[in-house]
Coordinates of N, CA, C and O in Angstrom, one line a residue:
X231 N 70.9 -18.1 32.3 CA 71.0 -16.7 32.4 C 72.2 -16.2 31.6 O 73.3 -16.7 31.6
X232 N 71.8 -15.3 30.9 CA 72.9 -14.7 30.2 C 73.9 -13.2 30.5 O 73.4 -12.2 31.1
X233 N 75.1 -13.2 30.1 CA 75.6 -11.9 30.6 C 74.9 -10.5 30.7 O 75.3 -9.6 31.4
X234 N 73.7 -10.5 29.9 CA 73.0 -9.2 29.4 C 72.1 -8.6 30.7 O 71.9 -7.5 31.0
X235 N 71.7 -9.8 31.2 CA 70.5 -9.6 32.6 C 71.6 -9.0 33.6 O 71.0 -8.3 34.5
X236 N 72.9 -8.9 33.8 CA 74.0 -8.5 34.7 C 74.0 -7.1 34.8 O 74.2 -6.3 35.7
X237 N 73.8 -6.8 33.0 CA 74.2 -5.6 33.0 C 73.1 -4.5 32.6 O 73.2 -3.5 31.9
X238 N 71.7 -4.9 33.3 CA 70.6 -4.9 32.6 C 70.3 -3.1 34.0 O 70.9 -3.3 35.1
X239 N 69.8 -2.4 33.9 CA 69.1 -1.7 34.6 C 70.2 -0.3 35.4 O 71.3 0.1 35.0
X240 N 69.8 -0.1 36.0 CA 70.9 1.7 36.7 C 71.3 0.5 37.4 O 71.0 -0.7 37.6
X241 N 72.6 1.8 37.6 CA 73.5 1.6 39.1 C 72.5 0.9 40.2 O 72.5 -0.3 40.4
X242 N 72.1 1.3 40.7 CA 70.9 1.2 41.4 C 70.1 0.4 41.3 O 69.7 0.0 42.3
X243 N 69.7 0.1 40.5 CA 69.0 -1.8 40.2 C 70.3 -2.6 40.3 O 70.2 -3.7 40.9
X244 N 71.4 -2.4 39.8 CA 72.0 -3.9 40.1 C 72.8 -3.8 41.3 O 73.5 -4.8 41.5
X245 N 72.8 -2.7 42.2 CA 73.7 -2.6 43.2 C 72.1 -3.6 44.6 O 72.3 -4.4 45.5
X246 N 71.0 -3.3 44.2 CA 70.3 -4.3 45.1 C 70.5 -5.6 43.9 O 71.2 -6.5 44.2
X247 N 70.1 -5.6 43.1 CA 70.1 -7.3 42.2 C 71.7 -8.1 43.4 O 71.8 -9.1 44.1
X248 N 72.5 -7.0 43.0 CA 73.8 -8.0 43.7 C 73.4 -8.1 45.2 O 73.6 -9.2 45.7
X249 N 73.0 -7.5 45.7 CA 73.0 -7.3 47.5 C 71.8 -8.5 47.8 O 71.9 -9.3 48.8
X250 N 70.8 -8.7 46.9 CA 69.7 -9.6 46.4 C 70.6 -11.1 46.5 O 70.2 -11.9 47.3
X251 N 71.7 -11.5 45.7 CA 72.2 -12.8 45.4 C 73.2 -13.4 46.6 O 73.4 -14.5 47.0
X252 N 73.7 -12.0 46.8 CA 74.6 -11.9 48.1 C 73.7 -12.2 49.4 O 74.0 -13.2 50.0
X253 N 72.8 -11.5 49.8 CA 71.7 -12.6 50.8 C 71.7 -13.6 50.9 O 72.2 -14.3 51.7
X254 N 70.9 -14.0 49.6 CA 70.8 -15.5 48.9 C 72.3 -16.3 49.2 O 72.0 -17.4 49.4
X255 N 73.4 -16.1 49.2 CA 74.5 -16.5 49.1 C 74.9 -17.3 47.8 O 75.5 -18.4 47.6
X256 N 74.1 -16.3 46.8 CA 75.1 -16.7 45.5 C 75.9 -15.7 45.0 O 75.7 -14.7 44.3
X257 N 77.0 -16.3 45.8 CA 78.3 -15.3 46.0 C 78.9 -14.9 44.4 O 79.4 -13.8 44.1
X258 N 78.8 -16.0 43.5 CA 79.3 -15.8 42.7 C 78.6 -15.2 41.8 O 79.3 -14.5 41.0
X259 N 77.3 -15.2 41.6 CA 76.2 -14.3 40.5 C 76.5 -12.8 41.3 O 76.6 -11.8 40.5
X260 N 76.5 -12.7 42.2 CA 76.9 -11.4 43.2 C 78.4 -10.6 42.6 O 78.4 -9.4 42.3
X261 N 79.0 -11.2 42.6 CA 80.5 -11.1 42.5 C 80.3 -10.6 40.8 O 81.0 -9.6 40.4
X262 N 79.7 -11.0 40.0 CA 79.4 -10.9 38.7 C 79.1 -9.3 38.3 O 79.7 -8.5 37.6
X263 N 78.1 -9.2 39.3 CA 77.2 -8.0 39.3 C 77.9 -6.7 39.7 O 77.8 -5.7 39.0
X264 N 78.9 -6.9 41.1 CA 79.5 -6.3 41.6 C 80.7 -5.9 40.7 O 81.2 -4.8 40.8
X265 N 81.2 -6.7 39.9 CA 82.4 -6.2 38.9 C 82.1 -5.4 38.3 O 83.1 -4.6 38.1
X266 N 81.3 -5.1 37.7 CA 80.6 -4.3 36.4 C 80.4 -3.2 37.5 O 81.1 -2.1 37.6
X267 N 79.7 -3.4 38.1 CA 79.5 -1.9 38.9 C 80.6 -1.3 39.6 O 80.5 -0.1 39.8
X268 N 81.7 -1.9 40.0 CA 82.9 -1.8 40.6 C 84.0 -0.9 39.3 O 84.6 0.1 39.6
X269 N 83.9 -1.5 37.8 CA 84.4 -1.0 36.9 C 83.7 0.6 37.2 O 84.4 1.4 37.7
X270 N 82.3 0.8 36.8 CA 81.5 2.2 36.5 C 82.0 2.7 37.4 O 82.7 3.6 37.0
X271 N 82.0 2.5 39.1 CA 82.0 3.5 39.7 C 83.3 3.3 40.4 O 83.1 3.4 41.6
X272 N 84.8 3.0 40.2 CA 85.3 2.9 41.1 C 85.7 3.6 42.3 O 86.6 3.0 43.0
X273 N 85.4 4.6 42.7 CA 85.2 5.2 43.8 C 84.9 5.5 44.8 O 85.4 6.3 45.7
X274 N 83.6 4.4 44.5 CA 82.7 3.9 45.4 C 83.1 2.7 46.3 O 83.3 1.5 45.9
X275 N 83.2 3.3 47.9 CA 83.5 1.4 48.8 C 82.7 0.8 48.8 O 82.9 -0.3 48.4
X276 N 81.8 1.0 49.0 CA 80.7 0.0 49.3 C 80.6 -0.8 48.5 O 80.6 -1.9 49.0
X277 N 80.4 -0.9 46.7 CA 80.4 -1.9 46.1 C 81.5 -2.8 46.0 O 81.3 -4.0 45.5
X278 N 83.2 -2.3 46.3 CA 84.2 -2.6 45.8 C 84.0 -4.1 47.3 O 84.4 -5.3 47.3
X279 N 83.3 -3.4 48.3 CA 84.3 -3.9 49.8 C 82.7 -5.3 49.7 O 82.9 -6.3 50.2
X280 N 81.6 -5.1 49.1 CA 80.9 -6.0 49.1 C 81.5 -7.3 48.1 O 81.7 -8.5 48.4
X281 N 81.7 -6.7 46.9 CA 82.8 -7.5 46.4 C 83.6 -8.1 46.9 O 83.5 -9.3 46.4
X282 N 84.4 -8.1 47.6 CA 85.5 -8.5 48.7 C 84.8 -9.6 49.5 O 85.1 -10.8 49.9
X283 N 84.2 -9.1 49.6 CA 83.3 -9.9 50.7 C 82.7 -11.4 49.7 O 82.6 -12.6 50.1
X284 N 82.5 -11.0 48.8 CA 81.7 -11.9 47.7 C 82.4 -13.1 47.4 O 82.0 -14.3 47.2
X285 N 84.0 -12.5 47.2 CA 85.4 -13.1 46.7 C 85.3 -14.0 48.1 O 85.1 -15.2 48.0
X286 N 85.5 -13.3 49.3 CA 86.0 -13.9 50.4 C 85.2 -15.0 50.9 O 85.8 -15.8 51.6
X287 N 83.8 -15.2 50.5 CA 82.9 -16.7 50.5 C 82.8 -17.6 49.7 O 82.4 -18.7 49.9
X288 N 83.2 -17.0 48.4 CA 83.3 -17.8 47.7 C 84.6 -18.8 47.4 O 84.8 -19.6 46.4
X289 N 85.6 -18.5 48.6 CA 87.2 -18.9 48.4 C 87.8 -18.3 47.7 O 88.9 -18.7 47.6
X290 N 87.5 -17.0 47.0 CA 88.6 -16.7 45.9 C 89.4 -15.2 46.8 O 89.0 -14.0 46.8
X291 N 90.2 -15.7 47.4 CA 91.1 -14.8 48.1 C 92.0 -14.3 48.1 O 92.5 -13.7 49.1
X292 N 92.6 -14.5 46.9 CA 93.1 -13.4 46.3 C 92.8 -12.4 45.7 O 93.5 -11.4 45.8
X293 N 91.7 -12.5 45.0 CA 90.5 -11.4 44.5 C 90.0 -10.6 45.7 O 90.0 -9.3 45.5
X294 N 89.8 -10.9 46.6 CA 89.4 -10.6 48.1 C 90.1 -9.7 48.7 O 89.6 -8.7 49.1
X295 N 91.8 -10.3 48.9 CA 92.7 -9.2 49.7 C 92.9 -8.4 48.0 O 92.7 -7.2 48.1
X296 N 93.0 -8.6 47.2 CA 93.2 -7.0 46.1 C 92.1 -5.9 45.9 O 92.3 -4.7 45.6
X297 N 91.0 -6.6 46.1 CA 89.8 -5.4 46.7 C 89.5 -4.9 47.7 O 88.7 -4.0 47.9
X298 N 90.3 -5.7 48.8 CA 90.0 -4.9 49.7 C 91.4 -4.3 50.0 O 91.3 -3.3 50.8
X299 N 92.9 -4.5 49.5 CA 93.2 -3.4 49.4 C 93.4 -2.2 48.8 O 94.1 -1.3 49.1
X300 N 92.5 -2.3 47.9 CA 92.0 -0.9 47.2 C 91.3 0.2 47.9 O 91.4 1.5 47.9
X301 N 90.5 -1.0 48.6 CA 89.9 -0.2 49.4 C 89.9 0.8 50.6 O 89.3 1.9 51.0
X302 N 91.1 -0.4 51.2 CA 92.0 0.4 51.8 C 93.1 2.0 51.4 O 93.1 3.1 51.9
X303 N 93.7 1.5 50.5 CA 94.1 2.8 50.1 C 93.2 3.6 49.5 O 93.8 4.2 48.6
X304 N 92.1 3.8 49.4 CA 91.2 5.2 49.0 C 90.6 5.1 50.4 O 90.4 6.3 50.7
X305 N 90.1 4.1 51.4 CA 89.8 4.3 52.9 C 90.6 4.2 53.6 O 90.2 3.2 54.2
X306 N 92.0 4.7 54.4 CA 92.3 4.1 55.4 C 91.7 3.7 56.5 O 92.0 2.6 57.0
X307 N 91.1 4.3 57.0 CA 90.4 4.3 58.4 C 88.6 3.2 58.3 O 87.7 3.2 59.1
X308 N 88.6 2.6 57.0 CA 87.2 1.7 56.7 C 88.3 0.2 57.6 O 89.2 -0.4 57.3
X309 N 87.3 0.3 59.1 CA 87.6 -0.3 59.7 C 87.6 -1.9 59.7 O 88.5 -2.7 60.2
X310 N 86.1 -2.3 58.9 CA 85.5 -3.5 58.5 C 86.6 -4.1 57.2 O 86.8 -5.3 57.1
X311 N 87.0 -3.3 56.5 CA 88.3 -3.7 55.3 C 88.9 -4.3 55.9 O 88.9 -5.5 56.0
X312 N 89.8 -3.5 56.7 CA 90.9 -3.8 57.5 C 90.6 -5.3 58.6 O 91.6 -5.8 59.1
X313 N 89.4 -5.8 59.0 CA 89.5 -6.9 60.0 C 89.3 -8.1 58.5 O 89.9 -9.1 58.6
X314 N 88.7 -7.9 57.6 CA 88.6 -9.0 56.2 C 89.6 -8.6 55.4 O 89.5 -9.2 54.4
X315 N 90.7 -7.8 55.3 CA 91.8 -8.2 55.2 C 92.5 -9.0 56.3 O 93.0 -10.1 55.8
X316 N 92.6 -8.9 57.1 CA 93.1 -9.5 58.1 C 92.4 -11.0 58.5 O 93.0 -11.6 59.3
X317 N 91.4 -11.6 58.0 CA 90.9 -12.3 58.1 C 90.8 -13.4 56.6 O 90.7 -14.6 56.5
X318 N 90.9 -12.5 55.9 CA 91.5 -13.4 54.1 C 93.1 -13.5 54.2 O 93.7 -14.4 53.6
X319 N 93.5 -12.6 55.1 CA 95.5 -13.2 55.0 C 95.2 -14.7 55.9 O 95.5 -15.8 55.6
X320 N 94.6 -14.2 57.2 CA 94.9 -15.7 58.2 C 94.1 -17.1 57.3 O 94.7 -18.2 57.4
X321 N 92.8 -16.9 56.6 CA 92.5 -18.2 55.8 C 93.4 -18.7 55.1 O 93.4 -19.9 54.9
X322 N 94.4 -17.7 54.2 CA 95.2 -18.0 53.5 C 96.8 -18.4 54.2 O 97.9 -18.4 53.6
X323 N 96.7 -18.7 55.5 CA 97.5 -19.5 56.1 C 98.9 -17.9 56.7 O 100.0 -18.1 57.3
X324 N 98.4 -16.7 56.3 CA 99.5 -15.4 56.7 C 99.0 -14.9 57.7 O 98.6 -13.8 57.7
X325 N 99.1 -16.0 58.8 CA 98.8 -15.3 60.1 C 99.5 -14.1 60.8 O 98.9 -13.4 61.6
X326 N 101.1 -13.7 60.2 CA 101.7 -13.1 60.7 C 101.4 -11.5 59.6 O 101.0 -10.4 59.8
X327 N 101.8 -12.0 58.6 CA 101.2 -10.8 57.8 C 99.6 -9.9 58.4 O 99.3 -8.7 58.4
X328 N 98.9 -11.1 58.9 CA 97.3 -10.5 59.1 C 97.2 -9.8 60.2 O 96.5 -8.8 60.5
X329 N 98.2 -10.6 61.2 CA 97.9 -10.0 62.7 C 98.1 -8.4 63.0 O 97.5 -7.8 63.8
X330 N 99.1 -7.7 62.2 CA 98.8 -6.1 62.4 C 97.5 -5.8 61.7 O 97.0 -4.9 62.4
X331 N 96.7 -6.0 60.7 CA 95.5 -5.7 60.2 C 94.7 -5.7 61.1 O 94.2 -4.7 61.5
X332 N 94.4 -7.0 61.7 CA 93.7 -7.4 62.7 C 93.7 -6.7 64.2 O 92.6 -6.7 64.8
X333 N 94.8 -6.1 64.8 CA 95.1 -5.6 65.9 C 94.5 -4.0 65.0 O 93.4 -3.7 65.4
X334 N 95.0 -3.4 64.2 CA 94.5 -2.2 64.0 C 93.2 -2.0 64.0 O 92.6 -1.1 64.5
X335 N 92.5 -3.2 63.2 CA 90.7 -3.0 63.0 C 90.1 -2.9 64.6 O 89.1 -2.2 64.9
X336 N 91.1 -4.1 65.6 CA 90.4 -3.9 66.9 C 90.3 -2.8 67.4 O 89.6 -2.5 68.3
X337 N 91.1 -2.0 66.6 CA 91.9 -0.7 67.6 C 90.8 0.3 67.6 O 90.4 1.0 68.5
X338 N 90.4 0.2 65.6 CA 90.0 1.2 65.2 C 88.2 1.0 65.9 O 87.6 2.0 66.3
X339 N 87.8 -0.1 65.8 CA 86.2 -0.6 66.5 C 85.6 -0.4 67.9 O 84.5 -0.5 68.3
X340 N 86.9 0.1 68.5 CA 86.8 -0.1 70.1 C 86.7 -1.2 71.0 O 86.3 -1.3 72.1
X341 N 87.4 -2.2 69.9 CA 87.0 -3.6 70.8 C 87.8 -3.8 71.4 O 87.6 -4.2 72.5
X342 N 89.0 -3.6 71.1 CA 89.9 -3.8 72.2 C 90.7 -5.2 71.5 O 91.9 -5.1 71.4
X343 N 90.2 -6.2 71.2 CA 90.7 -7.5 70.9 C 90.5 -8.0 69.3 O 89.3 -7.9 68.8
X344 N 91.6 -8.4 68.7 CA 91.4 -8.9 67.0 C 90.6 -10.2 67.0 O 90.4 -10.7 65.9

């Protein structure tokens, strides 16, 4: 497969192509997809925070907490950011850094518990 099929079709074809590989759990052809569309539209959470998510299974977690804090500062209150930041700090061994993310996302979900 070459770079060209990545960047092949609308917003909208590759925002399912990626959501398509991401099912599949090929995080990293996903992650591919999602960058390019992440550049076009940065604005947009949903592709930035699936991205995040993409980074965050595939191990790459530092890619992961920098998109999802983007995301956070254009969302504060995107509740699901905030518990996968909190959850990419504690994989990365920053339990104490994570645990306010984590107590906030509870806060903000109604669950009560991080």
């Amino acid at each position: 497969m070459n770079d060209t099929y990545y960047e092949f079709g609308t917003a909208a074809e590759r925002w399912d192509r990626a959501r398509m590989f991401f099912e599949a759990k090929e995080y990293g052809t996903a992650a591919r997809i999602l960058g390019g569309l992440v550049d076009e539209v940065p604005e947009q959470v949903a592709p930035r925070l699936l991205l995040a998510r993409a980074y965050y299974h595939s191990a790459r977690l530092g890619k992961a907490e920098a998109e999802l804090r983007t995301v956070l500062e254009r969302d504060p209150v995107e509740h699901y950011a905030r518990l996968m930041l909190g959850r990419t700090l504690e994989r990365q061994g920053r339990a104490e850094e994570a645990a306010p993310h984590l107590r906030m996302a509870a806060a903000m979900s109604g669950d009560g518990t991080p």
